[in-house]
Structure formats: structure tokens, C-alpha cells
Short mmCIF file of C-alpha atoms in Angstrom, two decimals:
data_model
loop_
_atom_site.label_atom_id
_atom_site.label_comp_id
_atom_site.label_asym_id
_atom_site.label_seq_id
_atom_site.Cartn_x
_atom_site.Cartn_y
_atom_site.Cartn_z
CA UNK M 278 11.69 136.52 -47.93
CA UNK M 279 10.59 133.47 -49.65
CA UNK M 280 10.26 130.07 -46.91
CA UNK M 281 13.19 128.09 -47.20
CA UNK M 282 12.63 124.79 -48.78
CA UNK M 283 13.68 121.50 -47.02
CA UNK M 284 15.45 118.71 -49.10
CA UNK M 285 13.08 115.97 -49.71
CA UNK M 286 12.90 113.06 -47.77
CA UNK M 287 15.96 110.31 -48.48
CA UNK M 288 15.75 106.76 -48.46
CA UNK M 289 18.70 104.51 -47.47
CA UNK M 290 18.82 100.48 -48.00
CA UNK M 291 20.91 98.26 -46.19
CA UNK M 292 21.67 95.36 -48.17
CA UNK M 293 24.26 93.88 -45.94
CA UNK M 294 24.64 93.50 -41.73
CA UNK M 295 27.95 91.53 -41.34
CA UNK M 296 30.44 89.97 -43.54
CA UNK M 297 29.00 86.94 -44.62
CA UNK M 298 25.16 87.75 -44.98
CA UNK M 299 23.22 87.24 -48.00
CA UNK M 300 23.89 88.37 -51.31
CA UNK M 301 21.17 87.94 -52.88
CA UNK M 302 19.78 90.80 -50.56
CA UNK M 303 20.47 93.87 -52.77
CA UNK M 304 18.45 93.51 -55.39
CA UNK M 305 15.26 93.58 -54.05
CA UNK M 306 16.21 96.88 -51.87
CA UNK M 307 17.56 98.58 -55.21
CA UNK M 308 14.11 97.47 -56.80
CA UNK M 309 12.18 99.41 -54.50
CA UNK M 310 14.66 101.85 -53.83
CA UNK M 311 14.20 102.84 -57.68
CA UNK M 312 10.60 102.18 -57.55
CA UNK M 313 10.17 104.79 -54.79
CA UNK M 314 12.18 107.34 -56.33
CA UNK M 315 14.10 110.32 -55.05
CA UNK M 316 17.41 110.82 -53.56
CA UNK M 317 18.52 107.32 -52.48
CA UNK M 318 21.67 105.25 -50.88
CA UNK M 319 22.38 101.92 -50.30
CA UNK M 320 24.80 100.71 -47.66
CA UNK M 321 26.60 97.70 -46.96
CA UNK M 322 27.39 96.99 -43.27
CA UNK M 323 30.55 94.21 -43.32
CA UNK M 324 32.54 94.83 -40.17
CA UNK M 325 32.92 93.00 -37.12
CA UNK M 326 34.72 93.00 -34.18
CA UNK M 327 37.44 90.18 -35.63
CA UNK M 328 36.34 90.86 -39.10
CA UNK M 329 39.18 93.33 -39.76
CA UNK M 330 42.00 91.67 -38.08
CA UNK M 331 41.23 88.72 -40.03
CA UNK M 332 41.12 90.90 -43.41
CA UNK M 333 44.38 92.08 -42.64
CA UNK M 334 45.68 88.68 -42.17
CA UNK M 335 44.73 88.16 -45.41
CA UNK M 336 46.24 91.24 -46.80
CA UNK M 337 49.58 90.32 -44.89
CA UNK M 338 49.59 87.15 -47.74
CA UNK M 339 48.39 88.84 -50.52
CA UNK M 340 49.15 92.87 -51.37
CA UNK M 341 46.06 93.26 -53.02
CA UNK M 342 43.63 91.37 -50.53
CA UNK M 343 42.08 92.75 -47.24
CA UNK M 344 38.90 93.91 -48.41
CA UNK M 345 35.64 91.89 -48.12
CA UNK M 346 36.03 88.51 -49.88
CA UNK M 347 32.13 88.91 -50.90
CA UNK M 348 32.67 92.42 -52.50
CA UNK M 349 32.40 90.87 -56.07
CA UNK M 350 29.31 89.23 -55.14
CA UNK M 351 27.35 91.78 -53.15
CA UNK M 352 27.91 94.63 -55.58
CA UNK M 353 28.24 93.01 -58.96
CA UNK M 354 24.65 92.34 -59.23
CA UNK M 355 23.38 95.95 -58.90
CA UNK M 356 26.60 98.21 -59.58
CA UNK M 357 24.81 99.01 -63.04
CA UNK M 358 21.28 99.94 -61.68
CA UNK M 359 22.51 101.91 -58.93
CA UNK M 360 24.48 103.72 -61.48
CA UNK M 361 21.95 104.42 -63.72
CA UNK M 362 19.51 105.68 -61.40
CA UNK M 363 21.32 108.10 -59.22
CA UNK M 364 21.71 105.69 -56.10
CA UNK M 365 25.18 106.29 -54.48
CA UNK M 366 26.64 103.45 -52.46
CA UNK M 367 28.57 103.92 -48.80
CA UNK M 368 30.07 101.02 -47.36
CA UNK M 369 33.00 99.49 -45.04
CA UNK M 370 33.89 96.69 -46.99
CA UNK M 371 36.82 98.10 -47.58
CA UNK M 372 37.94 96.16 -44.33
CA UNK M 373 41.98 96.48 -43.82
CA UNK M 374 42.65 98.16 -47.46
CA UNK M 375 40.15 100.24 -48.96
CA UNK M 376 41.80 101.36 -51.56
CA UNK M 377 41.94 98.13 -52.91
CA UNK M 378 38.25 97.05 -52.58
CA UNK M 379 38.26 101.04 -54.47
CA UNK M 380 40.41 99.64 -57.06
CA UNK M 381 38.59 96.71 -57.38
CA UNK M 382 35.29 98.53 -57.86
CA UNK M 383 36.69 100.50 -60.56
CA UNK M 384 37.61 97.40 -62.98
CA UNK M 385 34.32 95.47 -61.70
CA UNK M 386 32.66 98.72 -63.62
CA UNK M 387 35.13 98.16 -66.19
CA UNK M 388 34.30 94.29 -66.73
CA UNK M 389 30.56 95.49 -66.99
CA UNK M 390 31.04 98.34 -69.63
CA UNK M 391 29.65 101.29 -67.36
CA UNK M 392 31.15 104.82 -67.20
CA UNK M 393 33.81 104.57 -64.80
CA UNK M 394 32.37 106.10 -60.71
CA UNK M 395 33.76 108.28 -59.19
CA UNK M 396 34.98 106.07 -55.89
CA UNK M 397 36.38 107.81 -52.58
CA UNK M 398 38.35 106.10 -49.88
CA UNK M 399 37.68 106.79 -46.59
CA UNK M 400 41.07 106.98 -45.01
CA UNK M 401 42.14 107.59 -41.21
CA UNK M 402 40.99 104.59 -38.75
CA UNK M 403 44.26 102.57 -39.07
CA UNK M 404 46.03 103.45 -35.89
CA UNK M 405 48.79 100.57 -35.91
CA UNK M 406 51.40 102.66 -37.55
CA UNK M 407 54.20 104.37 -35.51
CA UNK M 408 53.41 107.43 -35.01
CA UNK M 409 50.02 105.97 -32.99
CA UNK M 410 52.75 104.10 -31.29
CA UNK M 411 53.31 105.72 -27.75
CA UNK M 412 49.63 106.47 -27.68
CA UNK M 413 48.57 103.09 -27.69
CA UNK M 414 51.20 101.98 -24.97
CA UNK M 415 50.23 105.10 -22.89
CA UNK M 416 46.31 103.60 -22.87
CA UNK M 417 47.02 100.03 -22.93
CA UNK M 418 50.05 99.54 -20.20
CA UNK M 419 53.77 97.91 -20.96
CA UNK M 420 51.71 94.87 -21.84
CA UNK M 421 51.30 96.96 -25.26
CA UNK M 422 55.06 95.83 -26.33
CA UNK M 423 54.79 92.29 -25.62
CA UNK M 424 52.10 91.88 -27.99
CA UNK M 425 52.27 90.51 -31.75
CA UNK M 426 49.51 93.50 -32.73
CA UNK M 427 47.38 92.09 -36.00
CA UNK M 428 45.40 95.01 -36.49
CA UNK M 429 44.74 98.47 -34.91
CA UNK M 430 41.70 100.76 -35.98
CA UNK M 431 39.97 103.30 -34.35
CA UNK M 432 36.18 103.90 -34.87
CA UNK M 433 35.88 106.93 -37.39
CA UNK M 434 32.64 108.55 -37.68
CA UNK M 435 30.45 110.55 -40.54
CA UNK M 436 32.17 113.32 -41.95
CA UNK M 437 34.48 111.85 -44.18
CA UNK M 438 31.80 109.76 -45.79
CA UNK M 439 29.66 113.02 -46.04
CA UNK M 440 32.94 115.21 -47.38
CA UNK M 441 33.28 112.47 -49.98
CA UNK M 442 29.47 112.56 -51.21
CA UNK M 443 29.28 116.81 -51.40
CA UNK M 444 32.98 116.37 -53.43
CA UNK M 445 30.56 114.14 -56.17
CA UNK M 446 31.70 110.27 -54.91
CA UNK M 447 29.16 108.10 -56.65
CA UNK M 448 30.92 105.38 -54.16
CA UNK M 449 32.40 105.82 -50.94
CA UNK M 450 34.41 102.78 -49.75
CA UNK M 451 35.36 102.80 -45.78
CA UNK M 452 37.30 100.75 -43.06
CA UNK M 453 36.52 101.39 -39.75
CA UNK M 454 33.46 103.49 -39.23
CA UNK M 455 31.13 103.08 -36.88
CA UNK M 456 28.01 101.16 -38.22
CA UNK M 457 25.70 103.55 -37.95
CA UNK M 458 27.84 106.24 -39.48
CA UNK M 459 27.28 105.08 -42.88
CA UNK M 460 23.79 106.50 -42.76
CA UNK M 461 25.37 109.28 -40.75
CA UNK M 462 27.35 110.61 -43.24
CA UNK M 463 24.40 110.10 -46.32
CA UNK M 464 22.31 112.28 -44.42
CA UNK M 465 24.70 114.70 -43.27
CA UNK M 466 25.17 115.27 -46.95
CA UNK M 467 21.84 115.35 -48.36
CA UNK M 468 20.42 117.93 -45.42
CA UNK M 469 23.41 119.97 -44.98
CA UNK M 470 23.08 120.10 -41.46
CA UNK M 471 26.17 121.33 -39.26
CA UNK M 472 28.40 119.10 -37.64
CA UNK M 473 27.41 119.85 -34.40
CA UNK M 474 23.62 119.63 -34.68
CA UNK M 475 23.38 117.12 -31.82
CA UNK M 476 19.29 115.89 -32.28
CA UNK M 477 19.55 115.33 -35.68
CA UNK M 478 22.63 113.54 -35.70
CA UNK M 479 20.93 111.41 -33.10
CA UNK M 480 18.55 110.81 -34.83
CA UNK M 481 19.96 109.87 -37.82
CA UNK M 482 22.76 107.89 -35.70
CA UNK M 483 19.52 105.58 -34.72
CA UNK M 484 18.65 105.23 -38.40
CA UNK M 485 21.30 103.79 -39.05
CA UNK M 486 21.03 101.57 -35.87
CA UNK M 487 18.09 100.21 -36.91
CA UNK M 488 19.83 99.27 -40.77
CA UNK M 489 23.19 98.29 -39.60
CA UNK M 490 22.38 94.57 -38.54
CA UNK M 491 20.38 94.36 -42.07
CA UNK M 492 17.09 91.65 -41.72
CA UNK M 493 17.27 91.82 -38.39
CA UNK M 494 14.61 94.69 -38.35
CA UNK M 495 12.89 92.55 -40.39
CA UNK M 496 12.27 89.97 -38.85
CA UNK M 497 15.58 88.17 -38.93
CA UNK M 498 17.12 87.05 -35.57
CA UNK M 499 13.98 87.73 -34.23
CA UNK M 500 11.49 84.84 -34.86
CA UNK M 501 10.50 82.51 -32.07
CA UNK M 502 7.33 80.05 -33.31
CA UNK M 503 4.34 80.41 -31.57
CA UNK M 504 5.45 83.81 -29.69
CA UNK M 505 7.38 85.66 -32.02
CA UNK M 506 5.95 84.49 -35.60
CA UNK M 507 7.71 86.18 -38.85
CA UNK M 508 6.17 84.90 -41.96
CA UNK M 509 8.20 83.74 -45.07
CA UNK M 510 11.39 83.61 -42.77
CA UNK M 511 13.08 82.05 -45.96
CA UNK M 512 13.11 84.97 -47.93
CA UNK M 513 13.17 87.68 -44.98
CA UNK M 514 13.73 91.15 -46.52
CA UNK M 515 15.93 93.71 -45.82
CA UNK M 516 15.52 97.40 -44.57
CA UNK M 517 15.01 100.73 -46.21
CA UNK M 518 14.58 103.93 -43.81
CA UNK M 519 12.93 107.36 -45.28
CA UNK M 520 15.15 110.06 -43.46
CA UNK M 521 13.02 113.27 -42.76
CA UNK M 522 14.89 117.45 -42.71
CA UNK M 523 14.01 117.18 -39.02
CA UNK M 524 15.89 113.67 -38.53
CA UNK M 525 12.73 111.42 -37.59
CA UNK M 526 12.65 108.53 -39.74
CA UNK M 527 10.58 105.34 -41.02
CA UNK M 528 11.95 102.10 -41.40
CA UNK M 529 10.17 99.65 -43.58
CA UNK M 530 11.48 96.38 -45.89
CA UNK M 531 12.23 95.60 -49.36
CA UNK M 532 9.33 95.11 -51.48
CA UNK M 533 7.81 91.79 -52.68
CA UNK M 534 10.33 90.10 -49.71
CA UNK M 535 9.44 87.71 -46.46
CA UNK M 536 9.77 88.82 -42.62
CA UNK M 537 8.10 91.71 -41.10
CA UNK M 538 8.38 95.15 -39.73
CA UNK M 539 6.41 95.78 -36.45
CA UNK M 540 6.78 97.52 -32.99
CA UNK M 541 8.46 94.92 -31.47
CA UNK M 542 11.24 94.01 -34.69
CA UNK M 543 11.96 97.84 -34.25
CA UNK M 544 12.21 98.06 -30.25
CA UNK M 545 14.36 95.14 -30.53
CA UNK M 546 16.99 96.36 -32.53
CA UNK M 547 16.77 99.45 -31.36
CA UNK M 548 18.11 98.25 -28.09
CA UNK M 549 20.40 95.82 -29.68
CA UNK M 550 24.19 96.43 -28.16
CA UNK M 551 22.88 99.62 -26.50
CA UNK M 552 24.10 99.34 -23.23
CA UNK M 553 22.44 102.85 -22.04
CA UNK M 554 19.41 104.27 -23.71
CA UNK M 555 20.87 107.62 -22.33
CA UNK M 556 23.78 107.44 -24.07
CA UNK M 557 24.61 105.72 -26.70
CA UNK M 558 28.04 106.61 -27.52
CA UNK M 559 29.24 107.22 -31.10
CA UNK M 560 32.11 108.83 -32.99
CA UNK M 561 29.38 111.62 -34.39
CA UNK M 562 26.89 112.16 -31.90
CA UNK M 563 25.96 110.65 -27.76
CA UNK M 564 22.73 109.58 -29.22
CA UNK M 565 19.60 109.63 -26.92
CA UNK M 566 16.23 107.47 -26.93
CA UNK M 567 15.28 107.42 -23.18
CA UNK M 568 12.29 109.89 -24.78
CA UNK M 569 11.92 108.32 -28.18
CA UNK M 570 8.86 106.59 -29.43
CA UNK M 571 7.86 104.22 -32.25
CA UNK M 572 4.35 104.10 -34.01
CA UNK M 573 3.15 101.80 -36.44
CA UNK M 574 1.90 103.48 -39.86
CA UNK M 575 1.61 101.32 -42.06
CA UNK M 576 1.77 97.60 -43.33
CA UNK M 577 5.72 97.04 -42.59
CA UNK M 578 6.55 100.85 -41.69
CA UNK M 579 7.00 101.77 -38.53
CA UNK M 580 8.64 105.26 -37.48
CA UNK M 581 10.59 106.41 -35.45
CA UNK M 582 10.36 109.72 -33.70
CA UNK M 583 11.59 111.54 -30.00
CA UNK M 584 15.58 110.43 -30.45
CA UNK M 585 17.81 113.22 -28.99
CA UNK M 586 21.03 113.72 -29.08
CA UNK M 587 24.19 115.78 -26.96
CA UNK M 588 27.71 116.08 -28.31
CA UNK M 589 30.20 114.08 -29.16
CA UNK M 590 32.70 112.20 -27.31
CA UNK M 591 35.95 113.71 -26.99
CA UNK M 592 37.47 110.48 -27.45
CA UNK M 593 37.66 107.82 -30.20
CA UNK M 594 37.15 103.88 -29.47
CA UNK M 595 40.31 101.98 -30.52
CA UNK M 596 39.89 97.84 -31.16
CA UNK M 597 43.77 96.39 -30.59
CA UNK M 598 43.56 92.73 -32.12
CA UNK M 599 46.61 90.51 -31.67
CA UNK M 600 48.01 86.91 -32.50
CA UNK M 601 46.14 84.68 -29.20
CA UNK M 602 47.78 81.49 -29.84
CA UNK M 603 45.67 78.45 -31.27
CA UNK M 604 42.09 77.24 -30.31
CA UNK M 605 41.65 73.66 -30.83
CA UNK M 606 38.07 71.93 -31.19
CA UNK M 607 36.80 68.20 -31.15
CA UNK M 608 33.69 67.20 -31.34
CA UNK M 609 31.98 63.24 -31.36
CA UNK M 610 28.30 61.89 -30.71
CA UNK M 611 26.69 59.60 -28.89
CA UNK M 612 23.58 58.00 -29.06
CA UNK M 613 20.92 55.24 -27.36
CA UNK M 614 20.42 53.93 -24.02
CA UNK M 615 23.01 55.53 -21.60
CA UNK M 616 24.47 58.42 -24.23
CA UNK M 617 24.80 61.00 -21.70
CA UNK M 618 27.37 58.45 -19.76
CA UNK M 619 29.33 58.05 -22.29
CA UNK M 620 29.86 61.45 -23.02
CA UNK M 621 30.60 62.29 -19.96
CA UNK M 622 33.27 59.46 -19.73
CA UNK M 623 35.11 60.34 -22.53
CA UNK M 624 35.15 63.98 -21.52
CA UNK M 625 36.48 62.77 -18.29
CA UNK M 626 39.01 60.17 -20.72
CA UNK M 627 40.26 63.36 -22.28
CA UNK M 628 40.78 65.40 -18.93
CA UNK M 629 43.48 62.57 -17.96
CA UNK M 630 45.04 62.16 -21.77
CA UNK M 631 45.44 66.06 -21.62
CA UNK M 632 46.31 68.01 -18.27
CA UNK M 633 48.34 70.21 -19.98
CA UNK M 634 45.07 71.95 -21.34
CA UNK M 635 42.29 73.89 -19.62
CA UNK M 636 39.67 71.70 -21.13
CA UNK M 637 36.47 73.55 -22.09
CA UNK M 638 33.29 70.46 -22.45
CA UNK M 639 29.83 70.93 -23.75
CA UNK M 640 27.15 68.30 -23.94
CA UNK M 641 25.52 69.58 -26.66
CA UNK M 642 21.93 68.06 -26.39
CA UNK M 643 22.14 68.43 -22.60
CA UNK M 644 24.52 70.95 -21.11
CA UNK M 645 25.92 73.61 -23.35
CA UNK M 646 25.22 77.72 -23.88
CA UNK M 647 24.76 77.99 -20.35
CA UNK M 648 27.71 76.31 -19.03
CA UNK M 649 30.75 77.70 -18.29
CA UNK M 650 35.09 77.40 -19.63
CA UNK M 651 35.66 75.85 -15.87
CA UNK M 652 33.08 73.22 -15.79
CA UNK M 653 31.51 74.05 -12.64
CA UNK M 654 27.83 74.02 -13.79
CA UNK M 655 28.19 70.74 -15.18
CA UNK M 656 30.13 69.63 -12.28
CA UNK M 657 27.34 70.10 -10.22
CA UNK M 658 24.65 68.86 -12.66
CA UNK M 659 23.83 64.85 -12.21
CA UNK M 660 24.23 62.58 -14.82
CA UNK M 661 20.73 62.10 -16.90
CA UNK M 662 19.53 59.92 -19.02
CA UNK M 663 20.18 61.91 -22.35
CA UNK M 664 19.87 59.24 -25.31
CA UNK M 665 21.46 61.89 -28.15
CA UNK M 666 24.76 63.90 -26.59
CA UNK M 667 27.38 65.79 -28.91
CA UNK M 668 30.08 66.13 -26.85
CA UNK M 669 32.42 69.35 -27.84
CA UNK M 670 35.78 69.93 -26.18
CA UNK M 671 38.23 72.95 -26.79
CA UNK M 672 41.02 74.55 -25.66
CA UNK M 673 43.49 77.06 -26.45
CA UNK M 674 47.60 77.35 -25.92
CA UNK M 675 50.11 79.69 -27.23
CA UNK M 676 51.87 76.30 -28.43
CA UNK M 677 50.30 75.22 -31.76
CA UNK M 678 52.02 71.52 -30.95
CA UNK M 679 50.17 71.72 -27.77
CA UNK M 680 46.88 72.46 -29.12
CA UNK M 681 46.84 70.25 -31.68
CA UNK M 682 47.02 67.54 -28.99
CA UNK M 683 43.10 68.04 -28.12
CA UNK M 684 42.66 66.91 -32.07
CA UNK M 685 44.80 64.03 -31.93
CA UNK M 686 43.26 62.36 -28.39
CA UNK M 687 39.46 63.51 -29.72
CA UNK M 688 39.77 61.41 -33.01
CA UNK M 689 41.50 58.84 -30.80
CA UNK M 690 38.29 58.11 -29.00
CA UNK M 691 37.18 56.47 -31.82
CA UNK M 692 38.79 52.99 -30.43
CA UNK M 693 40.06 53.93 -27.44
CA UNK M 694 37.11 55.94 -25.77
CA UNK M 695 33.60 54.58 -24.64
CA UNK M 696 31.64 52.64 -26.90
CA UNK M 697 29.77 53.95 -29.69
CA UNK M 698 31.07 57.07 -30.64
CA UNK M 699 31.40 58.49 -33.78
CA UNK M 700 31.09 61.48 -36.17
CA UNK M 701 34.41 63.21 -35.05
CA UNK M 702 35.54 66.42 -36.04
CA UNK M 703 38.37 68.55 -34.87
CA UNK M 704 39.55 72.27 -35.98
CA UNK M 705 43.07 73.98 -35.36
CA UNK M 706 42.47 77.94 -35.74
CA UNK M 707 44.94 80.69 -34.94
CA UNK M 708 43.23 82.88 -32.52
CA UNK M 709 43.33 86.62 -31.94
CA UNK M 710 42.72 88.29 -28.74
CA UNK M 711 41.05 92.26 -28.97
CA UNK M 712 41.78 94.72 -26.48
CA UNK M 713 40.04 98.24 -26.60
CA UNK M 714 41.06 101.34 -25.26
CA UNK M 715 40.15 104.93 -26.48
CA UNK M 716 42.11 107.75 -28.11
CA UNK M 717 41.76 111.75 -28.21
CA UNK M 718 40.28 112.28 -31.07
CA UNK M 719 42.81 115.07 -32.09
CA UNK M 720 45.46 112.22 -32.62
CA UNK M 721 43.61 110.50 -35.46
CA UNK M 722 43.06 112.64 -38.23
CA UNK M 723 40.65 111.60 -40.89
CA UNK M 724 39.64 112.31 -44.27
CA UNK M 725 38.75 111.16 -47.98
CA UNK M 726 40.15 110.88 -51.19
CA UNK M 727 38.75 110.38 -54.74
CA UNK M 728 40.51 107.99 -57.12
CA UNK M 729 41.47 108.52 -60.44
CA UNK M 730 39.31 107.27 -63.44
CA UNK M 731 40.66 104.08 -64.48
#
């Protein structure tokens, strides 16, 4: 019996770790991603925490909108290559309509003259509809019905994505999957391994834990001058992991590109959000690196190796975001001899002009990430001498008129506040409010489907 032959390593980019980043980023990971050769994917990472309600706030004013404002401009620049050499594309930034940012993708080929992809929608994490209806309220308490839900979407996991890929998707366009699940599913494709193979689906799961937050394994979030030095910060790269048949991996970073890739970039993200190295919980896998180890082995590549993994939770996580009222912000500056008093005074100016509102105040410059909404910190912390003080105040109120009061009386202090101020600026945002709760699994079925040539 001839040995059976392993599929050869695969490499998967991340050219995106949040809605917002770079994009500029994908080229240089498609470079070397070609310039490596072999089976390759490149993922975009776009999701948030807010990031979808807020998508579907835009889809509630226009049809056709809900998908990742930056699509155009992340995938533009590289649809053609990735085409043309074989490099498939997984991503969630199809946000609160997929099929859309699908659609979209299919005339962005169009535009550029290229054979038309075949692009699959992930469908399935969208639990808002009826029929999710009694679960929710069961989970969540009678509070459920009072509140004015934005968006409801459960964490999906792998095997859609990978379905999609072995039915020939050059393009697989997601909501809500779990971030590491879009190097999940790749893999699960390319190896054929079962569905229940627990280590290498831990493994893989902390692949794609290491991609998902994009340069930050390269350096990005990570640099702290004189302890913690990343060189060419500017034009940090982002990462590519080599997947092994066994599920051990290497991570290493665009070619030609800033930052680094050491022991310590790697151990930090690898722990990033983890809150037990145990048991990292997932829709595919409980992945496991209380035994796992990282060596350096090479200039920029360091692997991974030891991850574990034990089965999957019986239960999905479910993100309930819903309409929070307004959050109103004012900001204004103070400078010279005696700063820090003034601040404080006009804080103290706008406590009176607004007792209505639970006042949030930050002396930026002197008093700020570590205080706290109630003040008590810098209640107990003297007065200094501080000659350069932003103060911030905000506040939120389920009464827009109410909130917009904290704008009004911050500008305000411009002539009727302490002396000297200036530089004001004030914002009026709607806010939304998450809740989380979890689901059986068996209630939210999933699944993929492949659009039509255009």
C-alpha cells in the first residue's frame, strides 16, 4: 500500500484586523504570498463588537449598504492578482448583508475586466428574525421586549467557509464568524480533516489567532521605545502563517515591510482576549495552549507548536446590540501657570449648569485612563500644578435634547467659564448598548451559497 501523501503546506495572509485598518496592507502580503508559491489564502478580518450593529444601521438607510464601507478599497487593489494566481479570498466584510458586499464583488470584477469569481455567501449568524424570537427572550429575561434591538448575530464558526471552498468559491464573503474561523475553515478545506478532529482544529483555531488582529503580530500595538523597540513602525507589515497536515504552524510578515516577528510579538497576541489558556472557547474547537510552545526559526518566523484542542461548545455566543440613547462629548484646553485649576473649575462650572447628567471628567494631561465614570479617583487626587490640561466631559441620556445640553454649556465656557480656555469641541452620537447571551447551537442553522455569474 503506497504511504499516503499529505497536502502541502498552506499559507494564509491577513491583510486586514478591524474595520478601518490599512489598505494599503494587501499588496505586499499578495506579493509574497505569490512569491512563495503553493496553495494560498488571504483573509480580511473587519468585525467588531459594534462594527455590525453600526453596518446595519447603515443598511436600515440604504438597501444595498451594510457591508464594509472599505470593501472597494481593500480588495480593488489585488482582486486581479489573487485571481490570476490561484489565491482564494475568505473574509467577514460582509458585515450586516453579505450578499451585497457578494454582489458588489462581482461588478468590482466586472469594472476591472476579469472572468467573473465564483463568490459564496456565508449565511446563518443573523439571529434577530422571529423565529430566534422566544429564544432570545428565554436567555436574556423580559428585559428582551423592552428593547429597540439594532442587530442580533450569533458567532458562526468554520464549516460553512470550508463547504464553500470544496464547492469551488474563489471568494467566500461572511458576517459573523468568529475571527479565527476564517483560517479555520481554509484549512479545514485544504487538509480534509474531519470536523471533529479536536488538536488540529486547535491548532489551526490559534493560527488564525495570531492573524486575526493583522500587524499586531508584527509588531503593531506592540512597540514601547526603549523596552519594546519595532523598527520601521511606519510601514509595519502584516502576517502570513504556513499551516502544516499536522496543524503546527509558522507565522512570519510580508516581505520587504517594517515591524517584526519575535517571541514576544507572538506570546503577546497569542494571549490577546484569551481569558483562559485552557480554554479558549470557539464556535469550531475549545482550543488549548496551556502546553504550547513557540521557537524562533528564522529572521521574522517564529512557530508555533504544542496547541491542543477538546470539542466544541454545545452552545453558540449571541452579541444583542440595541439603540442606548445619545453620548454627548466636550472637550476644551487649558494652558500656563495654574491650568490644572482651571480645568478643574470649569468641570466643577459644568457639574452645577448640568445636574440632570451623570457627568463623566477627564483631565487629559493629568488624570484620565485611569479614572473612573463617578469621579472618585479624581475626587481624591489634589489639585497640581499641571500647566497643559484638556479637559473632556461626557455623558449619556436616553433624551437626545438632554444630551445635547453637555454641548451647548461646554462651548459656553468659552466666555462664561474660567479664563483662557479654548479649542472646544463637542460630539452628539447615538449609542448602542450590547448584551450577550448564548444559544444551542441546534437553533441556528448555517450554511453557504454560491452566486450566480453576473
Amino acid at each position: 500500500m503506497p504511504p499516503e501523501i499529505s497536502p502541502p503546506p498552506l499559507r494564509i495572509g491577513c491583510a486586514a484586523g478591524f474595520s478601518g485598518d490599512r489598505v494599503d496592507a494587501a499588496q505586499a502580503v499578495v506579493d509574497s504570498l505569490i512569491a512563495q508559491g503553493g496553495p494560498a489564502f488571504l483573509i480580511f478580518e473587519t468585525l467588531a463588537e459594534r462594527t455590525l450593529a453600526l453596518a446595519q444601521l447603515r443598511r436600515r438607510v440604504d438597501p444595498q449598504a451594510g457591508f464594509e464601507p472599505l470593501l472597494d478599497a481593500l480588495l480593488r487593489p489585488v482582486l486581479a492578482r489573487c485571481l490570476a494566481h490561484g489565491i482564494r479570498i475568505v473574509s467577514n466584510f460582509g458585515a450586516a448583508h453579505p450578499r451585497a458586499a457578494a454582489q458588489h464583488i462581482q461588478r468590482m470584477a466586472q469594472e476591472l475586466g476579469l472572468p467573473a469569481p465564483r463568490v459564496a455567501v456565508v449565511w446563518g449568524d443573523d439571529v434577530s428574525g422571529p423565529a430566534f424570537q422566544s429564544a432570545l427572550r428565554a436567555e436574556l429575561g423580559p428585559m428582551f421586549d423592552t428593547l429597540a434591538v439594532v442587530s442580533a448575530n450569533a458567532y458562526i464558526g468554520a464549516e460553512p467557509i470550508a463547504d464553500a471552498l470544496l464547492a469551488g468559491a474563489q471568494i467566500v464573503v461572511c458576517g459573523r464568524v468568529a475571527d479565527p474561523s476564517l483560517t479555520v475553515g481554509p484549512a479545514l478545506a485544504h487538509f480534509g480533516w474531519a470536523r471533529d478532529d479536536w488538536p488540529r482544529l486547535g491548532a489551526a483555531t490559534m493560527a488564525g489567532h495570531l492573524l486575526e488582529c493583522g500587524a499586531q503580530v508584527c509588531g503593531g500595538y506592540f512597540a514601547d521605545p526603549g523596552f519594546k523597540d519595532v523598527p520601521h513602525l511606519a510601514t509595519v507589515g502584516y502576517p502570513i502563517a504556513t499551516l502544516q497536515a499536522d496543524g503546527s504552524c509558522s507565522i512570519t510578515k510580508a516581505d520587504g515591510t517594517g515591524g517584526l516577528v519575535s517571541l514576544a510579538t507572538v506570546k503577546e497576541q497569542l494571549l490577546y482576549e484569551v481569558h483562559d489558556p485552557a480554554a479558549y472557547l470557539t464556535p469550531d474547537v475549545v482550543a488549548d495552549i496551556s502546553a504550547a510552545g513557540v521557537a524562533q526559526t528564522g529572521p521574522d518566523v517564529v512557530a508555533l507548536h504544542g496547541v491542543q484542542g477538546h470539542a466544541r461548545p454545545a452552545s453558540l455566543k449571541v452579541n444583542v446590540c440595541y439603540e442606548g440613547g445619545w453620548l454627548a462629548e466636550g472637550e476644551i484646553s487649558y494652558a500656563g501657570p495654574r491650568a490644572e485649576g482651571r480645568a478643574r473649575l470649569a468641570a466643577e462650572v459644568l457639574r452645577q449648569r448640568l445636574p440632570q447628567l451623570a457627568l463623566r471628567v477627564d483631565l487629559i494631561g493629568v488624570l484620565s485612563v485611569l479614572a473612573d465614570d463617578g469621579g472618585s479617583l479624581q475626587a481624591k487626587t489634589s489639585a497640581g500644578e499641571a500647566k497643559d490640561v484638556r479637559l473632556r466631559v461626557a455623558a449619556s441620556h436616553a433624551d437626545k435634547a438632554q444630551a445635547e445640553c453637555l454641548c451647548r454649556e461646554v462651548t459656553a465656557l468659552y466666555t462664561c467659564g474660567p479664563a483662557g480656555g479654548g479649542g472646544v469641541r463637542t460630539t452628539l452620537t447615538a449609542r448602542l448598548n450590547t448584551l450577550s447571551c448564548l444559544l444551542p447551537r441546534s437553533l441556528v442553522p448555517t450554511g453557504f451559497t454560491l452566486l450566480e455569474a453576473t
